[in-house]
Coordinates of C-alpha atoms and ligand atoms in Angstrom, one line a residue:
Chain A
M148 CA 49.4 99.7 98.3
K149 CA 51.0 100.5 101.7
Y150 CA 54.5 100.7 102.9
A151 CA 56.5 101.4 106.1
F152 CA 58.4 104.4 104.9
Y153 CA 62.1 104.8 105.8
P154 CA 63.2 108.3 104.6
G155 CA 66.8 108.0 105.8
C156 CA 68.9 110.9 107.2
V157 CA 69.6 113.0 104.1
A158 CA 65.9 113.4 103.1
K159 CA 65.2 114.7 106.6
G160 CA 68.4 116.8 106.5
G161 CA 70.3 118.2 103.5
A162 CA 67.8 117.1 100.8
P163 CA 64.3 118.1 102.0
E164 CA 63.2 118.3 98.4
L165 CA 63.6 114.5 98.2
Y166 CA 61.3 114.0 101.1
Q167 CA 58.8 116.5 99.8
S168 CA 58.7 115.1 96.2
T169 CA 58.4 111.5 97.6
L170 CA 55.3 112.4 99.5
A171 CA 53.8 114.3 96.5
V172 CA 54.5 111.4 94.1
T173 CA 53.4 108.6 96.3
K174 CA 50.2 110.5 97.0
A175 CA 49.5 111.0 93.4
L176 CA 50.1 107.3 92.7
G177 CA 47.9 106.1 95.5
I178 CA 50.7 104.7 97.6
E179 CA 50.1 104.9 101.3
L180 CA 53.1 105.5 103.6
V181 CA 53.5 105.0 107.3
E182 CA 56.7 106.8 108.2
L183 CA 59.0 105.0 110.7
E184 CA 59.8 108.1 112.8
G185 CA 61.9 106.3 115.3
A186 CA 64.0 104.3 112.9
A187 CA 67.8 104.9 113.1
C188 CA 70.4 105.6 110.4
T189 CA 71.3 102.5 108.4
G190 CA 74.9 103.2 109.0
A191 CA 75.5 103.9 105.3
G192 CA 78.3 101.4 105.1
V193 CA 80.3 103.5 107.5
L194 CA 79.0 101.9 110.7
S195 CA 79.2 98.4 109.3
E196 CA 82.8 99.1 108.5
R197 CA 83.4 99.8 112.2
N198 CA 81.1 97.3 113.7
P199 CA 79.1 95.1 111.4
E200 CA 76.9 93.5 114.1
L201 CA 76.0 96.9 115.5
A202 CA 74.9 98.2 112.1
D203 CA 72.9 95.0 111.4
T204 CA 71.2 95.4 114.8
L205 CA 70.1 99.0 114.0
N206 CA 68.7 97.8 110.7
A207 CA 67.0 94.8 112.3
R208 CA 65.3 97.3 114.6
T209 CA 64.0 99.2 111.6
F210 CA 62.8 95.9 109.9
A211 CA 61.1 94.9 113.2
M212 CA 59.2 98.2 113.2
A213 CA 58.0 97.6 109.7
E214 CA 57.0 94.1 110.8
R215 CA 55.0 95.4 113.7
H216 CA 53.0 97.4 111.1
G217 CA 52.7 94.2 109.0
L218 CA 54.1 96.2 106.0
P219 CA 56.9 95.9 103.5
L220 CA 59.6 98.7 103.8
M221 CA 60.2 101.4 101.3
N222 CA 63.3 103.5 101.3
I223 CA 64.4 106.4 99.0
C224 CA 68.2 106.1 99.0
S225 CA 70.4 103.8 97.0
T226 CA 72.9 103.6 99.8
C227 CA 70.2 102.9 102.5
H228 CA 68.8 100.3 100.2
G229 CA 72.0 98.5 99.6
V230 CA 73.0 98.5 103.3
M231 CA 69.5 97.2 104.3
C232 CA 69.6 94.5 101.7
Q233 CA 73.0 93.3 102.8
A234 CA 72.0 93.4 106.5
N235 CA 68.8 91.5 105.7
A236 CA 70.8 88.8 103.7
R237 CA 73.2 88.3 106.5
M238 CA 70.5 87.8 109.1
Q239 CA 68.3 85.6 106.8
K240 CA 71.2 83.3 106.1
D241 CA 72.1 82.8 109.8
P242 CA 69.3 82.3 112.2
A243 CA 71.6 82.1 115.2
Y244 CA 73.0 85.5 114.3
L245 CA 69.5 86.9 114.0
E246 CA 68.5 85.5 117.4
R247 CA 71.6 87.1 119.0
I248 CA 70.6 90.4 117.4
N249 CA 67.1 90.0 118.6
T250 CA 68.3 89.9 122.2
H251 CA 69.3 93.6 121.7
L252 CA 65.9 94.5 120.4
A253 CA 63.9 92.8 123.2
P254 CA 64.2 95.6 125.8
E255 CA 62.3 97.8 123.4
G256 CA 59.6 95.2 122.9
L257 CA 60.7 94.5 119.3
H258 CA 61.4 91.3 117.5
Y259 CA 62.6 90.7 113.9
S260 CA 61.6 87.4 112.2
G261 CA 63.8 88.0 109.2
K262 CA 60.9 88.4 106.8
T263 CA 60.6 92.2 106.0
V264 CA 60.7 92.9 102.3
V265 CA 62.9 95.9 101.5
K266 CA 62.3 98.0 98.4
H267 CA 63.6 101.2 97.1
L268 CA 61.1 103.6 95.6
L269 CA 62.5 102.8 92.2
W270 CA 61.7 99.1 92.7
V271 CA 58.2 99.9 94.2
L272 CA 57.5 102.0 91.0
M273 CA 58.7 99.3 88.6
E274 CA 57.6 96.1 90.5
D275 CA 54.5 97.0 92.5
V276 CA 52.9 100.0 90.8
G277 CA 54.0 98.9 87.4
I278 CA 54.9 100.8 84.2
D279 CA 51.3 100.6 82.8
A280 CA 49.7 102.2 85.9
I281 CA 52.3 104.9 86.0
K282 CA 51.8 105.6 82.2
A283 CA 48.1 105.8 82.8
K284 CA 48.6 108.7 85.2
I285 CA 51.1 110.7 83.1
S286 CA 49.7 114.1 82.2
K287 CA 53.0 115.6 80.9
P288 CA 55.0 113.1 78.8
L289 CA 58.5 114.4 78.9
G290 CA 58.7 115.0 75.2
D291 CA 62.1 115.0 73.6
L292 CA 64.0 115.7 76.8
K293 CA 67.1 113.7 77.4
A294 CA 67.8 112.3 80.9
A295 CA 71.0 110.7 82.0
P296 CA 70.4 108.0 84.7
F297 CA 72.8 107.7 87.6
Y298 CA 72.1 104.7 89.9
G299 CA 74.4 105.0 92.9
C300 CA 76.7 102.0 93.7
Y301 CA 74.6 100.3 96.4
I302 CA 71.5 99.7 94.4
V303 CA 73.5 97.9 91.7
R304 CA 76.3 96.1 93.6
P305 CA 76.9 93.4 94.8
S306 CA 74.4 92.2 92.2
W307 CA 73.8 88.9 94.0
V308 CA 72.6 90.6 97.2
L309 CA 70.2 92.8 95.2
G310 CA 68.5 89.9 93.4
Y311 CA 69.8 90.8 90.0
D312 CA 70.4 87.2 89.1
E313 CA 66.7 86.4 89.5
M314 CA 65.5 89.7 88.2
P315 CA 68.0 91.0 85.5
Q316 CA 65.5 93.6 84.4
R317 CA 66.5 95.6 87.6
K318 CA 69.6 96.6 85.7
R319 CA 67.6 98.9 83.5
Y320 CA 64.8 100.2 85.7
L321 CA 66.0 103.8 85.6
E322 CA 66.3 103.7 81.8
D323 CA 63.0 101.9 81.4
L324 CA 61.3 104.4 83.7
I325 CA 62.8 107.4 82.0
E326 CA 61.5 106.1 78.7
A327 CA 58.1 105.2 80.1
L328 CA 57.8 108.9 81.2
G329 CA 58.3 109.8 77.6
A330 CA 61.9 111.1 77.8
E331 CA 65.0 109.7 76.1
S332 CA 67.5 107.9 78.3
V333 CA 71.1 108.8 77.6
E334 CA 73.6 105.9 77.3
Y335 CA 76.9 106.7 79.0
T336 CA 79.5 104.7 80.9
G337 CA 79.1 106.7 84.1
K338 CA 75.6 105.6 84.9
D339 CA 76.6 102.8 87.3
K340 CA 79.9 104.2 88.5
C341 CA 80.7 105.9 91.8
C342 CA 79.9 109.6 92.4
G343 CA 82.9 109.9 94.8
F344 CA 80.8 111.2 97.7
P345 CA 82.1 108.7 100.3
I346 CA 85.6 110.0 100.0
L347 CA 84.7 113.7 99.9
T348 CA 86.3 114.3 103.3
M349 CA 89.2 111.9 102.7
N350 CA 90.4 112.8 99.2
R351 CA 88.4 115.8 98.0
D352 CA 90.3 116.0 94.7
N353 CA 89.5 112.5 93.7
S354 CA 85.9 112.8 94.9
L355 CA 85.3 115.9 92.8
K356 CA 87.1 114.5 89.8
M357 CA 84.8 111.4 89.9
T358 CA 81.7 113.5 90.1
G359 CA 82.9 116.0 87.4
T360 CA 83.8 113.2 85.0
H361 CA 80.3 111.6 85.1
V362 CA 78.5 115.0 84.8
L363 CA 80.8 116.0 81.9
E364 CA 80.2 112.7 80.1
A365 CA 76.4 113.1 80.5
Q366 CA 76.7 116.7 79.3
D367 CA 78.8 115.7 76.3
K368 CA 76.2 113.0 75.4
G369 CA 73.6 115.7 75.2
A370 CA 71.7 115.1 78.5
D371 CA 69.3 117.9 79.5
F372 CA 69.5 116.7 83.1
M373 CA 70.6 113.8 85.2
V374 CA 68.4 111.8 87.6
T375 CA 69.4 109.7 90.6
P376 CA 67.6 107.5 93.1
C377 CA 70.4 108.3 95.6
P378 CA 70.5 111.5 97.7
L379 CA 74.2 110.9 98.5
C380 CA 75.1 110.9 94.8
H381 CA 72.9 114.0 94.6
L382 CA 74.9 115.8 97.2
N383 CA 78.0 115.4 95.1
L384 CA 76.6 115.6 91.5
D385 CA 74.4 118.6 92.4
G386 CA 75.7 120.1 95.6
S387 CA 79.4 120.0 94.6
Q388 CA 79.0 120.6 90.8
V389 CA 80.6 124.0 91.0
E390 CA 83.8 122.6 92.5
A391 CA 83.6 119.5 90.3
S392 CA 83.7 121.9 87.2
D393 CA 87.1 123.1 88.4
A394 CA 88.3 119.5 89.0
V395 CA 87.6 118.5 85.4
K396 CA 88.5 121.9 84.0
A397 CA 85.1 122.2 82.1
H398 CA 82.0 124.2 82.4
L399 CA 79.4 122.0 84.0
D400 CA 75.8 123.1 84.0
M401 CA 73.7 120.0 84.5
P402 CA 70.5 120.0 86.7
V403 CA 70.3 116.8 88.7
L404 CA 66.9 115.6 89.7
H405 CA 65.9 113.2 92.5
L406 CA 64.0 110.2 91.1
P407 CA 60.6 111.3 92.5
Q408 CA 61.1 114.9 91.2
L409 CA 61.3 113.5 87.7
V410 CA 58.3 111.2 88.1
G411 CA 56.4 114.1 89.7
V412 CA 57.0 116.4 86.7
A413 CA 55.5 113.8 84.4
L414 CA 52.6 113.3 86.7
G415 CA 51.9 117.0 86.3
I416 CA 52.8 118.0 89.9
E417 CA 53.9 121.7 90.2
P418 CA 57.8 122.1 90.2
K419 CA 57.5 124.1 93.4
A420 CA 55.7 121.2 95.2
L421 CA 58.5 119.0 94.1
G422 CA 61.1 121.3 95.6
L423 CA 62.9 121.9 92.2
H424 CA 63.9 125.3 93.4
K425 CA 65.9 123.7 96.2
N426 CA 68.3 121.9 93.9
M427 CA 71.7 123.6 93.9
V428 CA 72.3 123.6 90.1
N429 CA 69.7 126.0 88.8
T430 CA 66.7 124.3 87.4
R431 CA 65.0 127.4 86.0
R432 CA 65.7 126.6 82.4
L433 CA 64.6 123.1 82.8
V434 CA 61.4 124.1 84.6
E435 CA 60.6 126.4 81.6
Q436 CA 61.1 123.4 79.3
F437 CA 58.8 121.3 81.6
A438 CA 56.2 124.1 81.4
K439 CA 56.1 123.9 77.6
L440 CA 55.4 120.1 77.7
Chain B
M220 CA 74.1 78.7 68.2
D221 CA 75.2 81.9 66.5
V222 CA 77.6 84.1 68.1
N223 CA 77.9 87.8 67.3
L224 CA 81.1 89.4 68.8
R225 CA 81.7 93.1 68.7
V226 CA 85.4 93.4 69.5
Q227 CA 87.3 96.6 70.2
R228 CA 90.4 96.6 68.0
Y229 CA 93.3 99.0 68.4
D230 CA 97.0 98.8 67.4
P231 CA 98.8 101.9 68.7
A232 CA 101.4 101.2 66.0
G233 CA 99.0 101.9 63.2
D234 CA 95.5 102.9 64.2
R235 CA 94.6 106.5 65.1
K236 CA 91.9 105.4 67.5
P237 CA 90.1 102.2 68.7
Y238 CA 87.3 100.9 66.5
Y239 CA 84.9 97.9 66.7
E240 CA 85.0 94.9 64.4
E241 CA 82.1 92.4 64.2
Y242 CA 82.6 88.7 63.9
L243 CA 79.6 86.4 63.2
L244 CA 80.2 82.8 64.1
T245 CA 77.5 80.2 63.2
G246 CA 77.0 76.7 64.5
Q247 CA 78.8 77.1 67.8
P248 CA 78.1 74.6 70.6
E249 CA 75.5 75.8 73.1
G250 CA 77.9 76.1 76.0
V251 CA 80.5 78.1 74.1
T252 CA 82.4 80.6 76.2
V253 CA 83.5 84.1 75.1
L254 CA 87.1 82.8 75.1
D255 CA 86.2 79.8 72.9
A256 CA 84.6 82.2 70.4
L257 CA 87.5 84.5 70.4
I258 CA 89.9 81.6 69.8
E259 CA 87.7 80.5 67.0
V260 CA 87.9 83.9 65.5
R261 CA 91.7 84.0 65.8
E262 CA 92.2 80.5 64.4
N263 CA 89.8 80.6 61.6
V264 CA 88.6 84.1 60.8
D265 CA 91.1 86.8 61.7
E266 CA 94.6 85.8 62.9
T267 CA 95.5 89.4 63.6
L268 CA 93.3 89.6 66.7
G269 CA 95.4 90.2 69.7
M270 CA 94.5 88.5 73.0
R271 CA 95.9 86.6 75.9
C272 CA 94.8 83.2 77.3
S273 CA 96.3 80.0 78.6
C274 CA 94.5 77.7 81.0
R275 CA 90.9 78.1 79.8
S276 CA 89.6 77.2 83.2
S277 CA 89.7 80.3 85.4
I278 CA 93.1 79.5 86.9
C279 CA 95.9 81.4 85.2
G280 CA 94.2 84.8 85.1
S281 CA 95.4 85.8 81.7
C282 CA 92.0 86.1 79.8
A283 CA 90.5 89.0 81.7
M284 CA 88.8 91.6 79.5
R285 CA 85.6 93.7 79.6
I286 CA 82.5 91.9 78.4
N287 CA 79.5 94.1 77.9
G288 CA 81.4 96.8 79.8
Q289 CA 82.5 94.9 82.9
A290 CA 85.8 93.2 83.5
T291 CA 85.7 89.4 83.8
L292 CA 87.4 86.2 82.7
A293 CA 86.4 85.3 79.1
C294 CA 87.0 81.6 79.8
K295 CA 84.5 81.7 82.7
T296 CA 81.8 83.5 80.7
R297 CA 79.3 81.7 78.5
V298 CA 78.1 83.6 75.5
S299 CA 74.5 82.5 76.3
S300 CA 74.7 84.3 79.7
V301 CA 75.8 87.6 78.3
A302 CA 74.3 87.9 74.8
Q303 CA 72.2 91.1 74.5
P304 CA 68.6 90.9 73.1
D305 CA 70.1 91.4 69.6
G306 CA 72.4 88.5 70.2
S307 CA 75.6 90.6 70.3
V308 CA 78.4 90.5 72.9
T309 CA 80.7 93.5 73.2
V310 CA 84.3 92.6 74.1
E311 CA 86.9 95.3 75.0
P312 CA 90.3 95.4 76.7
M313 CA 90.4 96.1 80.4
G314 CA 90.5 99.6 81.7
N315 CA 92.9 101.6 83.8
M316 CA 95.8 100.0 81.9
P317 CA 97.2 101.0 78.5
V318 CA 96.3 98.9 75.5
L319 CA 99.2 97.1 73.8
K320 CA 97.1 95.7 71.1
D321 CA 93.4 94.8 70.8
L322 CA 92.5 92.9 74.0
V323 CA 96.0 92.9 75.4
V324 CA 96.8 95.5 78.0
D325 CA 100.1 96.4 79.6
F326 CA 100.2 95.0 83.2
E327 CA 103.1 97.1 84.3
I328 CA 100.8 99.4 86.4
F329 CA 99.3 96.3 88.0
W330 CA 102.6 94.7 88.9
N331 CA 104.1 98.0 90.2
K332 CA 101.3 98.4 92.6
I333 CA 101.6 94.8 93.8
N334 CA 105.3 95.4 94.3
D335 CA 104.7 98.6 96.2
I336 CA 103.0 96.8 99.1
G337 CA 106.0 94.5 99.7
P338 CA 104.4 91.2 98.6
W339 CA 106.6 88.8 100.5
L340 CA 106.8 87.5 104.0
K341 CA 109.0 89.6 106.2
T342 CA 110.1 87.5 109.1
E343 CA 112.4 88.2 112.0
G344 CA 114.5 86.1 114.3
P345 CA 116.2 82.7 113.7
V346 CA 115.0 80.8 110.7
P347 CA 113.4 77.5 111.9
E348 CA 115.1 74.3 110.8
R349 CA 112.1 73.3 108.9
E350 CA 108.9 75.1 108.1
Y351 CA 107.3 77.9 110.3
I352 CA 104.6 76.2 112.4
V353 CA 101.3 78.1 112.6
D354 CA 97.9 77.2 114.0
N355 CA 95.4 76.4 111.2
E356 CA 92.9 78.9 112.7
K357 CA 95.4 81.7 112.5
M358 CA 95.6 81.3 108.8
L359 CA 91.9 80.9 108.0
N360 CA 91.5 84.7 107.6
L361 CA 93.9 84.6 104.7
I362 CA 91.8 82.1 102.6
G363 CA 90.0 85.0 100.9
T364 CA 93.0 86.9 99.7
V365 CA 95.2 84.0 98.7
G366 CA 92.6 83.1 96.1
C367 CA 93.7 86.0 93.9
I368 CA 94.9 84.9 90.5
M369 CA 96.2 88.4 89.5
C370 CA 93.9 88.7 86.6
G371 CA 93.6 92.5 86.9
A372 CA 89.8 92.7 86.6
C373 CA 89.4 94.6 89.9
V374 CA 92.1 97.1 88.9
S375 CA 90.5 97.5 85.5
D376 CA 87.1 98.5 86.9
C377 CA 88.2 100.3 90.1
T378 CA 86.4 103.7 90.1
V379 CA 89.0 105.5 92.1
L380 CA 91.9 104.3 89.9
A381 CA 90.1 105.8 87.0
A382 CA 90.3 109.2 88.6
D383 CA 93.7 108.7 90.3
P384 CA 96.4 106.4 89.0
D385 CA 98.4 106.8 92.2
F386 CA 95.8 104.8 94.3
L387 CA 97.3 101.5 95.3
G388 CA 94.1 99.8 94.2
P389 CA 92.1 96.7 95.1
A390 CA 94.4 93.9 94.1
A391 CA 97.5 95.3 95.8
L392 CA 95.6 96.2 99.0
A393 CA 94.0 92.8 99.2
K394 CA 97.5 91.4 98.9
A395 CA 98.6 93.8 101.6
Y396 CA 96.1 92.2 104.0
R397 CA 97.4 88.8 103.1
F398 CA 100.7 89.8 104.8
V399 CA 99.3 92.1 107.6
G400 CA 97.1 89.1 108.6
D401 CA 99.8 86.5 108.4
P402 CA 101.0 85.5 111.9
R403 CA 104.5 84.8 110.6
D404 CA 105.0 88.4 109.3
A405 CA 107.0 90.6 111.7
H406 CA 106.5 93.9 109.9
R407 CA 102.8 94.4 110.5
E408 CA 103.3 97.8 112.2
E409 CA 105.4 99.4 109.4
R410 CA 103.1 97.9 106.8
L411 CA 100.1 99.5 108.3
A412 CA 101.9 102.8 108.7
D413 CA 102.7 102.6 105.0
Y414 CA 99.1 101.7 103.8
V415 CA 97.4 104.6 105.6
K416 CA 99.4 107.1 103.5
D417 CA 97.9 109.0 100.6
G418 CA 96.8 106.6 97.9
G419 CA 96.3 103.8 100.4
I420 CA 93.4 102.3 102.3
W421 CA 91.5 105.5 103.0
D422 CA 91.2 106.4 99.3
C423 CA 88.9 103.5 98.5
T424 CA 85.4 104.8 97.9
H425 CA 83.5 101.7 98.9
C426 CA 81.9 101.3 95.5
Y427 CA 81.8 97.5 95.4
Y428 CA 83.1 97.4 91.8
C429 CA 86.0 95.1 92.7
V430 CA 83.8 92.9 94.8
E431 CA 81.4 92.6 91.8
V432 CA 83.9 91.8 89.1
C433 CA 86.5 89.6 90.9
P434 CA 86.1 86.2 89.3
K435 CA 87.5 84.4 92.4
G436 CA 85.4 85.9 95.2
V437 CA 88.4 87.7 96.7
A438 CA 86.2 90.8 97.5
P439 CA 89.2 93.2 97.7
M440 CA 87.1 96.0 99.3
E441 CA 86.3 93.8 102.3
W442 CA 90.1 93.5 103.0
I443 CA 90.6 97.2 102.6
L444 CA 88.0 97.7 105.2
E445 CA 89.7 95.1 107.4
L446 CA 93.0 97.0 107.0
R447 CA 91.2 100.2 108.1
R448 CA 90.0 98.6 111.3
E449 CA 93.5 97.1 111.9
A450 CA 95.2 100.5 111.3
E451 CA 92.8 102.4 113.6
A452 CA 93.3 99.7 116.3
A453 CA 97.1 100.1 115.8
G454 CA 96.9 103.8 116.6
H455 CA 96.8 105.3 113.1
T456 CA 93.9 107.6 114.1
N457 CA 95.1 111.1 112.8
H458 CA 93.3 110.7 109.5
N459 CA 90.1 112.2 108.1
G460 CA 88.9 108.7 107.4
V461 CA 89.1 107.7 111.1
R462 CA 87.6 111.0 112.2
H463 CA 84.8 110.6 109.7
S464 CA 84.0 107.1 110.9
K465 CA 84.1 108.1 114.6
V466 CA 82.0 111.2 114.3
F467 CA 79.5 109.3 112.2
A468 CA 79.1 106.7 114.9
E469 CA 78.9 109.3 117.7
S470 CA 76.2 111.3 115.9
V471 CA 74.0 108.3 115.3
K472 CA 74.6 107.0 118.8
E473 CA 73.5 110.3 120.4
A474 CA 70.5 111.2 118.2
G475 CA 69.6 108.0 116.2
W476 CA 70.4 109.7 113.0
L477 CA 73.2 111.6 111.3
D478 CA 74.3 115.2 111.8
E479 CA 75.5 115.7 108.2
A480 CA 77.0 119.1 108.7
K481 CA 78.9 118.2 111.8
L482 CA 80.2 115.0 110.2
A483 CA 81.6 116.9 107.3
M484 CA 83.2 119.6 109.5
E485 CA 84.7 117.4 112.1
S486 CA 86.1 114.9 109.7
M487 CA 88.3 117.6 108.2
G488 CA 91.7 117.6 110.0
S489 CA 92.9 121.1 109.0
L490 CA 91.5 124.5 108.9
K491 CA 92.1 124.7 105.2
E492 CA 90.0 121.6 104.7
K493 CA 87.3 122.9 106.9
L494 CA 87.2 126.2 104.9
S495 CA 86.8 124.2 101.7
L496 CA 83.3 123.2 103.0
V497 CA 82.2 126.8 103.4
P498 CA 80.9 127.4 99.8
V499 CA 78.8 124.3 99.8
G500 CA 77.5 125.2 103.3
L501 CA 76.5 128.7 102.0
R502 CA 74.8 127.2 99.0
S503 CA 72.7 125.0 101.3
L504 CA 71.7 127.9 103.4
L505 CA 70.8 129.9 100.4
H506 CA 68.6 127.1 99.1
G507 CA 66.9 126.8 102.5
K508 CA 68.2 123.3 103.2
M509 CA 71.0 123.5 105.8
P510 CA 70.5 120.2 107.7
P511 CA 69.7 120.7 111.4
T512 CA 73.1 120.6 113.1
G513 CA 74.7 120.9 116.5
P514 CA 72.0 121.8 119.1
L515 CA 69.4 121.8 116.4
H516 CA 70.1 118.2 115.6
Y517 CA 67.1 116.8 117.4
K518 CA 66.8 113.2 118.8
R519 CA 64.7 110.7 116.9
P520 CA 62.0 109.0 119.0
G521 CA 63.5 106.0 120.6
A522 CA 67.0 107.4 120.4
D523 CA 67.7 106.1 123.9
H524 CA 67.3 102.6 122.6
V525 CA 69.7 103.3 119.8
K526 CA 72.2 104.5 122.3
R527 CA 71.7 101.4 124.5
I528 CA 72.3 99.2 121.4
F529 CA 75.5 101.1 120.7
E530 CA 76.7 100.6 124.2
E531 CA 75.9 96.9 124.3
L532 CA 77.6 96.2 121.0
E533 CA 80.5 98.6 121.3
A534 CA 81.5 96.6 124.4
K535 CA 82.1 93.7 122.0
E536 CA 84.4 95.7 119.6
Ligands
SF4_895 S1 85.6 99.4 96.4 FE1 87.5 100.6 96.6 S2 89.1 99.4 95.7 FE2 87.2 98.4 95.1 S3 86.8 99.2 93.1 FE3 85.7 100.6 94.6 S4 87.2 102.2 95.0 FE4 88.3 100.6 94.0
SF4_896 S1 91.5 90.3 93.4 FE1 90.2 89.2 92.0 S2 89.9 90.6 90.3 FE2 91.6 91.4 91.5 S3 93.4 90.5 90.5 FE3 92.8 89.1 92.1 S4 91.5 87.6 91.2 FE4 91.6 89.3 89.7
FES897 S1 92.5 81.4 80.3 FE1 93.3 81.2 82.3 S2 91.9 82.3 83.5 FE2 90.9 82.3 81.5

């Protein structure tokens, strides 16, 4: 199993523990990655808001790089994933548009045919590796720990761009994975809501209140930790949890794991190798719980 | 087929809090909609169930409610398409608006927001003898927004409204574009000046919820983004949202990827806002994960081509 790997900006910037844990987990599962070092930012929805064709062209460039390797593309960010799926859908639907975009790739010797398959790590785990193969490699089932899943908007909406109509099971991948790893998945209304990160610089109060509300709900429902496939959600849920506590006037103390960190723990990978010490909300107590598994 | 409805009931006049009531209907036709089933309940099982409906064909907008947690029109939703593995369908009133009784919510919040954007054509100059004549092409951009049937589904599920009732919200802002984009309207400038204020277009968090739930394909978020472009082009640039968007683009253009720290810092318009970022910056440093910023923000391989692509396509803006 081999993928062209698109880490995105945050895994190479503010969330190195995501990058690190992705490499550790894919290695343990026998997934081979060819990192696309020269791929640009997807635009995270911000560039496409300014200039849709420009953002689509940058993504076409990335897809063309994957195509040159003859590989499907794997990303590790709900936002990157949604933006890539939308760009891919627009280009696949309109060959003339794709050709126009290709004229901007030609000077670099690249060409995109429209055929690159784009998958988030979560989808790779659930669709390509498969629950049974993952289960076979679990050395530390997560016991009676309770995990609250937090998807991130772009990996769930718009559902028709993400293939949910044909594959409704995608709606429960996080819950199903959590349960396959042996933990209990906490049901709460916040799981598919917005973490508020995109408006952190435009309306900080609202942004923190949104994050705080979801963390508090997970906490009230008895979650031991949250887990997210989106590093941008992670920046708010984890990185801004102190400020979010004030925003919702409650004491929040909720470790937030990146998706591969959680999988890594169940596969028996050392917490240090998964970068759990780099998470902002202290994971010490959780790591002790993991050690007892 | 059998239909198992779990309906949230609540009468503020008598109930201390909302509760769920289950209704089991047997022998319903295969294509039965959630609305058909609710009407069946009200007609033949429990006449106290409070609900609104009229056209039964996705036109009037009165039957919006949450079905399995998401707002939609009950008359447009077949039971067979939403029944859970155990056969049940959960029906609740819409969110972000107070419940009057059971599935009926108070729309005052909704209408006040629509009213706030000035939802009528504001023309200037002499009134033509007959109708205003406009090119067809100049009205095509409005097709999306005029399809709104004011059902409230987007307002119900808007994630920002849930945190801040002062946000104008998706339905009103989509309606706002309907007038900003109308060639007959003469008050475009002052409308845009109004919509960039607090609670306006820059407060949307881009979550796609309104796009997902709108039963008429209005896609309110897309019109909010269009308003942002129009507002920036009209000179409303002194806003964290505009700075954020510009610094984002500049950073990717120069290096091929994002300078996160610079983006956060330079988006903030005031010193006080910049200072608010200090604690999280310090926490990043302490955890050994301050992203490479400023001179340390290295160029990705092929960054020159990214820059070229920017230059070629910015020329078309
Ligand atoms: S995209 Fe914006 S307007 Fe639409 S639901 Fe989300 S926050 Fe509300
Ligand atoms: S925009 Fe769509 S969801 Fe919102 S009120 Fe109009 S029709 Fe309903
Ligand atoms: S009853 Fe009119 S829209 Fe459903």
